[in-house]
Short mmCIF file of C-alpha atoms and ligand atoms in Angstrom, two decimals:
data_model
loop_
_atom_site.label_atom_id
_atom_site.label_comp_id
_atom_site.label_asym_id
_atom_site.label_seq_id
_atom_site.Cartn_x
_atom_site.Cartn_y
_atom_site.Cartn_z
CA UNK K 1 211.65 -14.10 -138.30
CA UNK K 2 214.02 -12.76 -135.43
CA UNK K 3 211.33 -12.06 -132.71
CA UNK K 4 211.77 -9.67 -129.75
CA UNK K 5 210.34 -9.72 -126.16
CA UNK K 6 207.28 -7.37 -125.21
CA UNK K 7 208.40 -5.42 -122.28
CA UNK K 8 206.89 -1.96 -120.78
CA UNK K 9 205.00 -1.47 -123.83
CA UNK K 10 208.06 -1.76 -126.21
CA UNK K 11 209.64 -4.24 -128.51
CA UNK K 12 212.88 -5.16 -126.81
CA UNK K 13 215.68 -7.27 -128.80
CA UNK K 14 217.34 -9.99 -126.97
CA UNK K 15 220.94 -10.85 -126.92
CA UNK K 16 220.70 -14.67 -127.43
CA UNK K 17 218.46 -16.62 -129.58
CA UNK K 18 217.03 -20.12 -130.22
CA UNK K 19 215.59 -21.53 -133.46
CA UNK K 20 212.01 -22.61 -133.28
CA UNK K 21 211.08 -25.61 -135.37
CA UNK K 22 207.61 -26.51 -136.75
CA UNK K 23 206.66 -29.95 -135.22
CA UNK K 24 205.39 -31.21 -138.62
CA UNK K 25 207.73 -30.04 -141.19
CA UNK K 26 210.85 -29.85 -138.83
CA UNK K 27 211.64 -26.45 -140.63
CA UNK K 28 212.90 -23.37 -138.50
CA UNK K 29 210.04 -21.02 -138.40
CA UNK K 30 211.46 -18.10 -136.06
CA UNK K 31 214.32 -17.05 -133.97
CA UNK K 32 213.24 -16.63 -130.40
CA UNK K 33 214.99 -14.49 -127.86
CA UNK K 34 216.10 -15.98 -124.67
CA UNK K 35 215.67 -13.95 -121.57
CA UNK K 36 218.44 -13.56 -119.26
CA UNK K 37 217.84 -12.68 -115.65
CA UNK K 38 218.35 -9.00 -116.16
CA UNK K 39 215.53 -9.11 -118.95
CA UNK K 40 213.10 -11.02 -116.67
CA UNK K 41 213.86 -8.60 -113.82
CA UNK K 42 212.98 -5.65 -116.17
CA UNK K 43 209.71 -7.29 -117.20
CA UNK K 44 208.74 -7.53 -113.44
CA UNK K 45 209.83 -3.95 -112.82
CA UNK K 46 207.78 -2.79 -115.67
CA UNK K 47 204.86 -4.77 -114.51
CA UNK K 48 205.15 -3.62 -111.04
CA UNK K 49 205.19 0.15 -112.10
CA UNK K 50 202.07 -0.38 -114.04
CA UNK K 51 200.23 -1.82 -111.25
CA UNK K 52 198.78 1.47 -109.94
CA UNK K 53 197.52 2.57 -113.19
CA UNK K 54 195.67 -0.86 -113.88
CA UNK K 55 194.47 -0.86 -110.18
CA UNK K 56 192.79 2.50 -110.46
CA UNK K 57 191.50 2.01 -114.04
CA UNK K 58 187.72 1.91 -113.81
CA UNK K 59 185.98 -1.47 -114.63
CA UNK K 60 184.15 -0.14 -117.72
CA UNK K 61 187.64 0.70 -119.20
CA UNK K 62 188.88 -2.34 -118.51
CA UNK K 63 186.10 -4.38 -120.09
CA UNK K 64 186.21 -2.21 -123.04
CA UNK K 65 190.07 -3.10 -123.50
CA UNK K 66 189.17 -6.65 -123.35
CA UNK K 67 186.47 -6.42 -125.75
CA UNK K 68 188.83 -4.60 -128.23
CA UNK K 69 191.23 -7.62 -127.83
CA UNK K 70 188.47 -9.78 -128.73
CA UNK K 71 187.61 -7.67 -131.67
CA UNK K 72 191.18 -7.78 -132.96
CA UNK K 73 191.59 -11.29 -132.62
CA UNK K 74 188.32 -11.77 -134.53
CA UNK K 75 189.56 -9.61 -137.32
CA UNK K 76 193.05 -11.42 -137.56
CA UNK K 77 191.44 -14.75 -136.75
CA UNK K 78 192.69 -16.68 -139.84
CA UNK K 79 196.22 -15.45 -139.29
CA UNK K 80 196.07 -16.52 -135.62
CA UNK K 81 194.98 -20.11 -136.56
CA UNK K 82 197.78 -20.34 -138.86
CA UNK K 83 200.10 -19.27 -136.24
CA UNK K 84 198.74 -22.16 -133.91
CA UNK K 85 198.85 -24.62 -136.73
CA UNK K 86 202.39 -23.88 -137.36
CA UNK K 87 204.15 -23.74 -134.15
CA UNK K 88 202.00 -26.43 -132.38
CA UNK K 89 201.32 -28.73 -135.32
CA UNK K 90 197.55 -28.29 -134.63
CA UNK K 91 195.34 -29.19 -137.46
CA UNK K 92 193.94 -25.99 -138.88
CA UNK K 93 190.33 -27.04 -138.38
CA UNK K 94 191.14 -27.53 -134.60
CA UNK K 95 193.08 -24.36 -134.54
CA UNK K 96 190.32 -22.23 -135.83
CA UNK K 97 188.29 -23.66 -132.81
CA UNK K 98 190.71 -22.52 -130.57
CA UNK K 99 190.85 -19.14 -131.91
CA UNK K 100 186.99 -19.04 -131.66
CA UNK K 101 187.27 -20.10 -127.97
CA UNK K 102 190.25 -17.37 -127.42
CA UNK K 103 187.64 -14.60 -128.58
CA UNK K 104 185.13 -15.89 -126.13
CA UNK K 105 187.13 -16.12 -123.35
CA UNK K 106 188.03 -12.40 -123.76
CA UNK K 107 184.64 -11.63 -123.94
CA UNK K 108 183.74 -13.37 -120.75
CA UNK K 109 186.81 -11.60 -119.24
CA UNK K 110 185.28 -8.18 -120.35
CA UNK K 111 182.04 -8.98 -119.18
CA UNK K 112 183.51 -10.40 -115.74
CA UNK K 113 185.47 -7.24 -115.21
CA UNK K 114 182.29 -5.35 -114.67
CA UNK K 115 180.94 -7.78 -111.89
CA UNK K 116 183.64 -8.21 -109.42
CA UNK K 117 181.98 -7.18 -105.89
CA UNK K 118 181.94 -8.26 -102.54
CA UNK K 119 179.22 -8.54 -99.90
CA UNK K 120 177.70 -7.05 -97.10
CA UNK K 121 178.30 -8.92 -93.66
CA UNK K 122 175.70 -8.67 -90.91
CA UNK K 123 178.18 -8.11 -88.09
CA UNK K 124 175.22 -7.75 -85.55
CA UNK K 125 174.58 -11.53 -85.79
CA UNK K 126 177.56 -11.96 -83.25
CA UNK K 127 176.95 -10.38 -79.75
CA UNK K 128 179.32 -7.33 -79.81
CA UNK K 129 178.94 -6.81 -83.45
CA UNK K 130 176.13 -4.27 -83.33
CA UNK K 131 176.30 -0.74 -84.52
CA UNK K 132 178.78 -1.57 -87.37
CA UNK K 133 178.54 -1.85 -91.14
CA UNK K 134 180.81 -4.39 -92.70
CA UNK K 135 181.28 -5.10 -96.35
CA UNK K 136 184.04 -6.91 -98.46
CA UNK K 137 185.65 -5.84 -101.49
CA UNK K 138 187.89 -7.81 -104.01
CA UNK K 139 191.42 -6.06 -104.84
CA UNK K 140 193.68 -7.08 -107.49
CA UNK K 141 196.90 -8.85 -106.27
CA UNK K 142 199.32 -6.82 -108.46
CA UNK K 143 201.96 -8.36 -110.56
CA UNK K 144 200.87 -12.14 -111.81
CA UNK K 145 203.37 -14.48 -113.24
CA UNK K 146 201.58 -16.59 -116.00
CA UNK K 147 203.41 -19.64 -117.28
CA UNK K 148 201.65 -21.47 -120.00
CA UNK K 149 201.87 -24.94 -121.91
CA UNK K 150 202.25 -25.43 -125.53
CA UNK K 151 198.91 -27.28 -126.25
CA UNK K 152 196.46 -24.27 -126.34
CA UNK K 153 199.04 -21.54 -127.01
CA UNK K 154 196.04 -18.75 -127.40
CA UNK K 155 193.36 -19.89 -125.34
CA UNK K 156 195.08 -21.01 -122.20
CA UNK K 157 197.15 -17.84 -122.22
CA UNK K 158 193.58 -15.92 -122.53
CA UNK K 159 192.53 -18.05 -119.49
CA UNK K 160 195.33 -16.09 -117.54
CA UNK K 161 195.81 -12.85 -119.27
CA UNK K 162 191.93 -12.01 -119.60
CA UNK K 163 191.14 -12.56 -115.93
CA UNK K 164 194.32 -11.00 -114.65
CA UNK K 165 193.62 -7.72 -116.76
CA UNK K 166 189.85 -8.11 -115.79
CA UNK K 167 190.58 -7.84 -112.07
CA UNK K 168 193.16 -4.76 -112.52
CA UNK K 169 196.17 -6.90 -112.28
CA UNK K 170 199.53 -6.64 -114.59
CA UNK K 171 201.14 -9.79 -116.23
CA UNK K 172 204.40 -11.16 -116.88
CA UNK K 173 203.83 -14.12 -119.37
CA UNK K 174 205.87 -16.79 -119.95
CA UNK K 175 204.78 -18.92 -122.76
CA UNK K 176 205.91 -22.62 -123.67
CA UNK K 177 209.10 -22.34 -125.30
CA UNK K 178 207.55 -24.45 -128.31
CA UNK K 179 204.67 -22.11 -128.86
CA UNK K 180 205.78 -18.28 -128.25
CA UNK K 181 204.54 -17.06 -131.57
CA UNK K 182 200.93 -16.92 -130.50
CA UNK K 183 201.77 -14.87 -127.18
CA UNK K 184 203.84 -12.35 -129.40
CA UNK K 185 200.80 -12.18 -131.46
CA UNK K 186 198.75 -11.58 -128.29
CA UNK K 187 201.29 -8.71 -127.46
CA UNK K 188 200.73 -6.77 -130.76
CA UNK K 189 197.05 -7.27 -130.37
CA UNK K 190 197.34 -5.95 -126.79
CA UNK K 191 199.36 -3.00 -127.86
CA UNK K 192 196.59 -1.90 -130.43
CA UNK K 193 193.69 -2.60 -127.98
CA UNK K 194 195.43 0.13 -125.68
CA UNK K 195 196.58 -2.35 -122.81
CA UNK K 196 198.76 0.23 -120.78
CA UNK K 197 202.40 -0.06 -121.23
CA UNK K 198 203.61 -2.72 -118.77
CA UNK K 199 200.42 -4.49 -117.94
CA UNK K 200 201.16 -7.20 -120.23
CA UNK K 201 205.03 -8.30 -120.73
CA UNK K 202 205.81 -11.21 -122.72
CA UNK K 203 209.26 -13.05 -122.00
CA UNK K 204 210.46 -16.06 -123.60
CA UNK K 205 213.41 -18.47 -122.35
CA UNK K 206 213.58 -21.53 -120.45
CA UNK K 207 211.16 -22.81 -118.07
CA UNK K 208 213.64 -23.71 -115.60
CA UNK K 209 215.39 -20.27 -115.70
CA UNK K 210 212.63 -17.54 -116.51
CA UNK K 211 209.87 -19.48 -114.85
CA UNK K 212 211.90 -20.03 -111.82
CA UNK K 213 212.55 -16.51 -111.61
CA UNK K 214 209.11 -15.54 -111.86
CA UNK K 215 208.26 -18.08 -109.02
CA UNK K 216 210.95 -16.47 -106.56
CA UNK K 217 210.61 -12.88 -107.07
CA UNK K 218 208.86 -11.29 -104.35
CA UNK K 219 207.28 -8.62 -106.35
CA UNK K 220 205.33 -11.46 -108.52
CA UNK K 221 201.99 -11.84 -106.07
CA UNK K 222 200.74 -15.04 -107.81
CA UNK K 223 201.69 -17.59 -110.26
CA UNK K 224 199.03 -19.22 -112.57
CA UNK K 225 200.57 -22.24 -114.12
CA UNK K 226 199.05 -24.40 -116.80
CA UNK K 227 201.54 -27.57 -117.47
CA UNK K 228 202.69 -30.90 -116.11
CA UNK K 229 202.24 -32.23 -112.75
CA UNK K 230 205.95 -32.39 -112.13
CA UNK K 231 206.83 -28.82 -112.84
CA UNK K 232 203.38 -27.51 -111.13
CA UNK K 233 204.39 -29.55 -108.01
CA UNK K 234 208.14 -27.92 -108.09
CA UNK K 235 206.52 -24.55 -108.49
CA UNK K 236 204.34 -25.15 -105.44
CA UNK K 237 207.17 -26.14 -103.47
CA UNK K 238 209.16 -23.15 -104.26
CA UNK K 239 206.46 -20.41 -104.23
CA UNK K 240 206.22 -19.97 -100.45
CA UNK K 241 203.27 -17.83 -99.54
CA UNK K 242 202.78 -16.65 -103.09
CA UNK K 243 199.17 -17.44 -104.26
CA UNK K 244 199.49 -20.33 -106.94
CA UNK K 245 196.85 -21.65 -109.23
CA UNK K 246 198.03 -25.14 -110.75
CA UNK K 247 196.17 -26.61 -114.08
CA UNK K 248 197.80 -29.81 -114.34
CA UNK K 249 197.51 -33.17 -116.23
CA UNK K 250 195.38 -36.40 -116.05
CA UNK K 251 194.40 -39.85 -117.43
CA UNK K 252 190.76 -38.83 -118.02
CA UNK K 253 188.30 -41.57 -118.31
CA UNK K 254 184.58 -42.11 -119.76
CA UNK K 255 182.11 -44.91 -118.45
CA UNK K 256 179.67 -46.24 -121.08
CA UNK K 257 176.75 -48.14 -119.44
CA UNK K 258 174.22 -50.52 -121.26
CA UNK K 259 171.76 -47.94 -121.98
CA UNK K 260 173.95 -45.10 -123.56
CA UNK K 261 173.40 -43.56 -126.97
CA UNK K 262 176.19 -45.78 -128.53
CA UNK K 263 176.42 -43.68 -131.62
CA UNK K 264 176.89 -40.41 -129.94
CA UNK K 265 179.23 -42.01 -127.22
CA UNK K 266 181.54 -43.52 -130.11
CA UNK K 267 181.59 -40.16 -132.06
CA UNK K 268 182.15 -38.10 -129.02
CA UNK K 269 185.10 -40.57 -127.66
CA UNK K 270 186.89 -40.38 -131.09
CA UNK K 271 186.91 -36.74 -130.83
CA UNK K 272 187.81 -36.53 -127.17
CA UNK K 273 190.78 -39.09 -127.77
CA UNK K 274 192.21 -38.18 -130.81
CA UNK K 275 191.58 -34.27 -131.23
CA UNK K 276 195.01 -32.62 -131.41
CA UNK K 277 196.57 -36.07 -131.18
CA UNK K 278 195.35 -36.37 -127.60
CA UNK K 279 197.77 -33.77 -126.47
CA UNK K 280 194.67 -32.16 -124.40
CA UNK K 281 194.64 -32.26 -120.45
CA UNK K 282 191.17 -33.67 -120.55
CA UNK K 283 191.66 -36.20 -123.44
CA UNK K 284 190.02 -39.25 -123.33
CA UNK K 285 192.59 -41.93 -122.43
CA UNK K 286 190.69 -44.74 -120.45
CA UNK K 287 187.17 -45.87 -121.58
CA UNK K 288 185.40 -48.40 -119.54
CA UNK K 289 182.38 -50.14 -121.20
CA UNK K 290 179.67 -52.40 -119.51
CA UNK K 291 179.79 -56.08 -120.71
CA UNK K 292 176.44 -55.90 -122.88
CA UNK K 293 177.55 -53.08 -125.20
CA UNK K 294 181.40 -54.01 -124.89
CA UNK K 295 181.87 -55.52 -128.59
CA UNK K 296 179.43 -52.94 -130.20
CA UNK K 297 181.22 -50.00 -128.98
CA UNK K 298 184.80 -51.18 -129.63
CA UNK K 299 183.75 -52.20 -133.19
CA UNK K 300 182.26 -48.91 -133.63
CA UNK K 301 185.02 -47.06 -132.25
CA UNK K 302 187.59 -48.81 -134.45
CA UNK K 303 185.64 -48.21 -137.66
CA UNK K 304 184.97 -44.34 -136.77
CA UNK K 305 188.58 -43.70 -135.58
CA UNK K 306 190.07 -45.36 -138.84
CA UNK K 307 188.15 -42.55 -140.66
CA UNK K 308 190.48 -40.09 -139.38
CA UNK K 309 193.10 -38.40 -141.65
CA UNK K 310 196.76 -37.39 -140.90
CA UNK K 311 198.80 -35.02 -142.43
CA UNK K 312 200.21 -31.34 -142.65
CA UNK K 313 198.60 -29.15 -139.99
CA UNK K 314 197.95 -26.49 -142.53
CA UNK K 315 195.90 -28.83 -144.82
CA UNK K 316 192.07 -28.55 -144.66
CA UNK K 317 192.10 -32.34 -144.57
CA UNK K 318 194.16 -33.33 -141.68
CA UNK K 319 192.37 -34.45 -138.50
CA UNK K 320 195.51 -35.16 -136.83
CA UNK K 321 199.30 -34.33 -137.35
CA UNK K 322 202.83 -34.36 -135.78
CA UNK K 323 203.33 -34.79 -132.03
CA UNK K 324 204.78 -31.67 -130.51
CA UNK K 325 208.45 -33.21 -130.66
CA UNK K 326 209.93 -36.27 -132.27
CA UNK K 327 210.89 -37.23 -128.78
CA UNK K 328 207.26 -37.06 -127.62
CA UNK K 329 206.26 -39.48 -130.62
CA UNK K 330 209.02 -41.89 -129.25
CA UNK K 331 208.09 -41.81 -125.68
CA UNK K 332 204.38 -42.58 -126.72
CA UNK K 333 205.51 -45.47 -128.79
CA UNK K 334 207.57 -46.83 -125.98
CA UNK K 335 204.47 -46.77 -123.91
CA UNK K 336 202.38 -48.57 -126.37
CA UNK K 337 204.99 -51.37 -126.51
CA UNK K 338 205.16 -51.56 -122.83
CA UNK K 339 201.31 -51.97 -122.73
CA UNK K 340 201.79 -54.75 -125.30
CA UNK K 341 204.53 -56.33 -123.15
CA UNK K 342 201.78 -56.54 -120.47
CA UNK K 343 199.30 -58.32 -122.74
CA UNK K 344 197.63 -55.50 -124.33
CA UNK K 345 196.10 -55.91 -128.03
CA UNK K 346 196.48 -52.88 -130.56
CA UNK K 347 193.33 -52.80 -132.36
CA UNK K 348 194.16 -49.69 -134.52
CA UNK K 349 197.38 -47.50 -135.01
CA UNK K 350 200.35 -48.29 -132.75
CA UNK K 351 202.69 -47.02 -135.43
CA UNK K 352 204.11 -43.51 -136.51
CA UNK K 353 204.60 -42.27 -140.11
CA UNK K 354 207.56 -40.12 -139.47
CA UNK K 355 206.66 -37.42 -136.80
CA UNK K 356 202.90 -38.49 -137.11
CA UNK K 357 201.58 -41.04 -134.59
CA UNK K 358 198.57 -42.80 -135.91
CA UNK K 359 195.43 -42.94 -133.65
CA UNK K 360 195.68 -45.78 -131.37
CA UNK K 361 193.18 -48.12 -129.73
CA UNK K 362 194.25 -50.72 -127.07
CA UNK K 363 192.33 -53.32 -125.26
CA UNK K 364 193.01 -55.57 -122.19
CA UNK K 365 195.50 -53.05 -120.79
CA UNK K 366 196.45 -53.50 -116.93
CA UNK K 367 195.96 -50.66 -114.56
CA UNK K 368 199.66 -50.49 -113.95
CA UNK K 369 200.75 -50.05 -117.65
CA UNK K 370 202.15 -46.49 -118.20
CA UNK K 371 199.25 -45.75 -120.89
CA UNK K 372 196.97 -46.47 -118.19
CA UNK K 373 198.03 -44.92 -114.73
CA UNK K 374 200.27 -42.07 -116.19
CA UNK K 375 199.08 -39.19 -118.49
CA UNK K 376 199.86 -40.48 -122.11
CA UNK K 377 199.40 -37.03 -123.77
CA UNK K 378 199.25 -38.59 -127.01
CA UNK K 379 196.82 -40.27 -129.48
CA UNK K 380 196.24 -43.53 -127.53
CA UNK K 381 193.15 -44.50 -125.72
CA UNK K 382 192.40 -47.99 -123.89
CA UNK K 383 188.86 -49.67 -123.90
CA UNK K 384 188.30 -52.20 -120.94
CA UNK K 385 185.34 -54.26 -120.38
CA UNK K 386 183.39 -53.81 -116.70
CA UNK K 387 180.60 -55.76 -115.35
CA UNK K 388 178.91 -52.49 -114.18
CA UNK K 389 179.32 -48.58 -113.80
CA UNK K 390 180.12 -49.05 -109.90
CA UNK K 391 182.92 -51.23 -110.92
CA UNK K 392 183.99 -48.69 -113.48
CA UNK K 393 183.91 -45.73 -110.93
CA UNK K 394 186.48 -47.57 -108.77
CA UNK K 395 188.77 -47.94 -111.78
CA UNK K 396 188.38 -44.08 -112.48
CA UNK K 397 189.02 -43.25 -109.11
CA UNK K 398 192.31 -45.37 -108.91
CA UNK K 399 194.23 -42.79 -110.22
CA UNK K 400 196.74 -40.22 -109.03
CA UNK K 401 194.98 -37.52 -111.11
CA UNK K 402 191.41 -36.00 -111.15
CA UNK K 403 190.67 -33.67 -113.55
CA UNK K 404 187.20 -34.46 -115.20
CA UNK K 405 185.20 -37.80 -116.01
CA UNK K 406 182.33 -38.75 -118.14
CA UNK K 407 179.47 -41.33 -117.61
CA UNK K 408 177.06 -42.34 -120.51
CA UNK K 409 173.95 -43.63 -118.78
CA UNK K 410 170.43 -42.91 -118.73
CA UNK K 411 169.74 -44.47 -115.55
CA UNK K 412 169.31 -41.38 -113.22
CA UNK K 413 170.52 -43.08 -110.12
CA UNK K 414 173.63 -44.32 -111.48
CA UNK K 415 174.29 -40.66 -112.80
CA UNK K 416 173.65 -39.44 -109.47
CA UNK K 417 175.78 -42.00 -107.91
CA UNK K 418 178.58 -41.33 -110.52
CA UNK K 419 178.33 -37.47 -109.89
CA UNK K 420 178.67 -38.17 -106.14
CA UNK K 421 181.43 -40.80 -106.00
CA UNK K 422 183.84 -39.72 -108.86
CA UNK K 423 186.74 -37.88 -107.41
CA UNK K 424 187.48 -35.35 -109.88
CA UNK K 425 186.97 -31.58 -110.38
CA UNK K 426 184.09 -32.07 -113.13
CA UNK K 427 181.64 -34.90 -113.75
CA UNK K 428 179.93 -35.03 -117.33
CA UNK K 429 176.95 -36.78 -117.61
CA UNK K 430 176.06 -38.14 -121.04
CA UNK K 431 179.39 -36.70 -122.37
CA UNK K 432 183.16 -37.18 -122.49
CA UNK K 433 185.55 -35.54 -119.90
CA UNK K 434 186.82 -33.29 -122.75
CA UNK K 435 183.86 -31.15 -122.60
CA UNK K 436 184.84 -27.47 -121.73
CA UNK K 437 183.39 -24.15 -122.34
CA UNK K 438 185.23 -21.10 -121.27
CA UNK K 439 183.19 -19.76 -118.59
CA UNK K 440 182.46 -22.92 -116.60
CA UNK K 441 184.77 -23.56 -113.47
CA UNK K 442 187.42 -25.95 -114.48
CA UNK K 443 190.21 -27.46 -112.51
CA UNK K 444 191.31 -30.77 -110.75
CA UNK K 445 191.93 -32.71 -107.68
CA UNK K 446 194.82 -34.60 -106.50
CA UNK K 447 197.94 -34.21 -108.87
CA UNK K 448 195.42 -32.58 -111.51
CA UNK K 449 196.07 -29.38 -109.68
CA UNK K 450 194.54 -26.79 -107.45
CA UNK K 451 192.40 -23.79 -107.84
CA UNK K 452 190.05 -23.25 -110.66
CA UNK K 453 190.03 -21.24 -114.05
CA UNK K 454 186.99 -20.38 -116.05
CA UNK K 455 186.81 -16.43 -116.07
CA UNK K 456 184.94 -15.69 -113.08
CA UNK K 457 186.65 -18.40 -111.01
CA UNK K 458 190.18 -17.48 -112.05
CA UNK K 459 189.43 -13.75 -111.18
CA UNK K 460 188.86 -15.20 -107.50
CA UNK K 461 192.09 -16.79 -107.59
CA UNK K 462 193.64 -13.38 -108.82
CA UNK K 463 192.18 -11.02 -106.37
CA UNK K 464 192.53 -10.72 -102.45
CA UNK K 465 189.33 -10.09 -100.27
CA UNK K 466 189.50 -7.23 -97.81
CA UNK K 467 187.05 -6.45 -95.09
CA UNK K 468 185.82 -2.96 -94.16
CA UNK K 469 184.25 -2.43 -90.85
CA UNK K 470 182.76 0.94 -90.01
CA UNK K 471 181.56 1.63 -86.50
CA UNK K 472 178.49 4.04 -86.64
P1 LIG F 501 205.35 -28.30 -119.25
O1 LIG F 501 206.55 -28.93 -119.69
O2 LIG F 501 205.04 -28.55 -117.64
O3 LIG F 501 205.62 -26.65 -119.35
C1 LIG F 501 204.56 -25.89 -119.26
C2 LIG F 501 205.21 -24.48 -118.89
O4 LIG F 501 206.19 -24.60 -117.73
C3 LIG F 501 206.19 -24.13 -119.96
O5 LIG F 501 206.07 -22.86 -120.12
C4 LIG F 501 207.34 -24.20 -119.56
O6 LIG F 501 208.47 -23.70 -120.11
C5 LIG F 501 207.38 -23.82 -118.06
N1 LIG F 501 208.50 -24.66 -117.06
C6 LIG F 501 209.21 -25.78 -117.35
N2 LIG F 501 210.08 -25.95 -116.43
C7 LIG F 501 209.60 -25.07 -115.31
C8 LIG F 501 210.12 -24.77 -114.21
N3 LIG F 501 211.02 -25.73 -113.28
N4 LIG F 501 209.72 -23.69 -113.43
C9 LIG F 501 208.61 -22.86 -114.01
N5 LIG F 501 208.15 -23.20 -115.41
C10 LIG F 501 208.49 -24.09 -115.97
O7 LIG F 501 203.95 -28.83 -119.95
P2 LIG F 501 203.85 -28.79 -121.47
O8 LIG F 501 204.38 -29.92 -122.04
O9 LIG F 501 203.88 -27.53 -122.07
O10 LIG F 501 202.34 -28.98 -121.38
C11 LIG F 501 201.57 -30.32 -121.21
C12 LIG F 501 201.15 -30.57 -119.81
O11 LIG F 501 200.10 -29.54 -119.54
C13 LIG F 501 200.31 -31.63 -119.72
O12 LIG F 501 200.53 -32.48 -118.52
C14 LIG F 501 198.73 -31.22 -119.75
O13 LIG F 501 197.95 -31.90 -119.00
C15 LIG F 501 199.04 -30.00 -118.86
N6 LIG F 501 197.79 -29.15 -119.39
C16 LIG F 501 196.93 -28.86 -118.47
C17 LIG F 501 195.61 -28.20 -118.64
C18 LIG F 501 194.89 -27.93 -117.46
O14 LIG F 501 194.04 -26.90 -117.73
N7 LIG F 501 194.55 -28.56 -116.27
C19 LIG F 501 195.63 -27.66 -119.74
C20 LIG F 501 196.63 -27.93 -120.72
C21 LIG F 501 197.59 -28.69 -120.49
P3 LIG F 501 209.31 -24.47 -121.38
O15 LIG F 501 208.48 -24.63 -122.42
O16 LIG F 501 210.33 -23.37 -121.66
O17 LIG F 501 209.97 -25.51 -120.91
#
């Protein structure tokens, strides 16, 4: 019940603890240690001390360790899914999907560990460059501070720890206060997999204290952060010259053209809007449907979404469950009410059963309502009528965010136009913005962040290029 920090390869007891509550039942499920400044300092010192060992470890060995991590998680996969379901309130079916993806992420990291390389530069292309051999290598940065959110407590940690270790770095991981158990689980796995002592350290405690210390300590060479735009922007402002990767939020949109495969678009939109109660950075929040198919799309969307079942995340029947905290349920309800005050109509949901907010579909939402222009991060989707894909592109771009966007169309010219004009990190043609597999480059523009994850791309963020020139 009482958990410990994982520092320098050892389980270290904390002096102060905070209760961890399950989002659905409200029961205390663990006592989580709260790190003070000295504890964070020790974790950074241990990571710093392990830096040389990791840097010198051959690529095949780093790959083997990462594969071992994947093997152990695969062996303990049901236990892992239950941890996620319990601490994050994620339906067990969805949690199993996250575990499967986590295993893949570590496998990709194992593979990428073996292909980190530079290039030969033809210096003689410049007058005065003759007679020299030049090549680049990619070197690990050293200690990486990884700060992660609650919504994918295993796979988003894997997207930081996997690439960091693959590149020969060491890590101090600060998981979200609501979902630390997944990271303690990872620490057990890492210990068994043979990760060197100090190469992975897990410290828990408040974001504003532990997180801030990682951001400000000069021994930490990079911060890789996934979370809300407000916190991400604050980190960037304080990080100075430290490398910073920010994976932030969005109000992602999908456009449905007149020739779209409606059945598929509806099924995918229901998944994209309501999986894990919309607490997904690329959740479908706005749907723009071309006039001719608007009625048919909305009717089918409401019919299909109404089939989803809420309940205990550990139940095999639950499609959705409690939001992460009662406060978040309250906030989302307030935003729905605000949209109604601006003339929006609720076609489905709009109410909470205790901590569980029903999947909610709105129409007639003006662009300035919070559920449209801010990140809802809840089970709410709005559907608006447009006259053309071109008009919809304008609405999608009229956002301070830009993570991913989707366009259902079989018109090649419109697909290419959308691909060109949508100002986002990734455009999905004939799919929802929620599509992600773990090796693809992933990240946003505008307030959705900077830098890219997806193992190979995260490795680029977490290594430094060095040039070597040899005069013959
Ligand atoms: P959050 O409140 O921003 O927290 C994220 C992490 O930052 C937590 O570990 C948090 O610690 C820590 N933190 C809080 N204040 C901090 C500070 N001042 N300095 C340093 N660290 C600090 O986000 P969340 O509610 O967990 O996650 C939801 C957000 O993440 C959404 O906006 C979502 O879109 C975004 N997200 C983005 C992606 C992506 O890949 N683009 C993926 C998933 C989620 P505590 O928990 O202790 O406060």
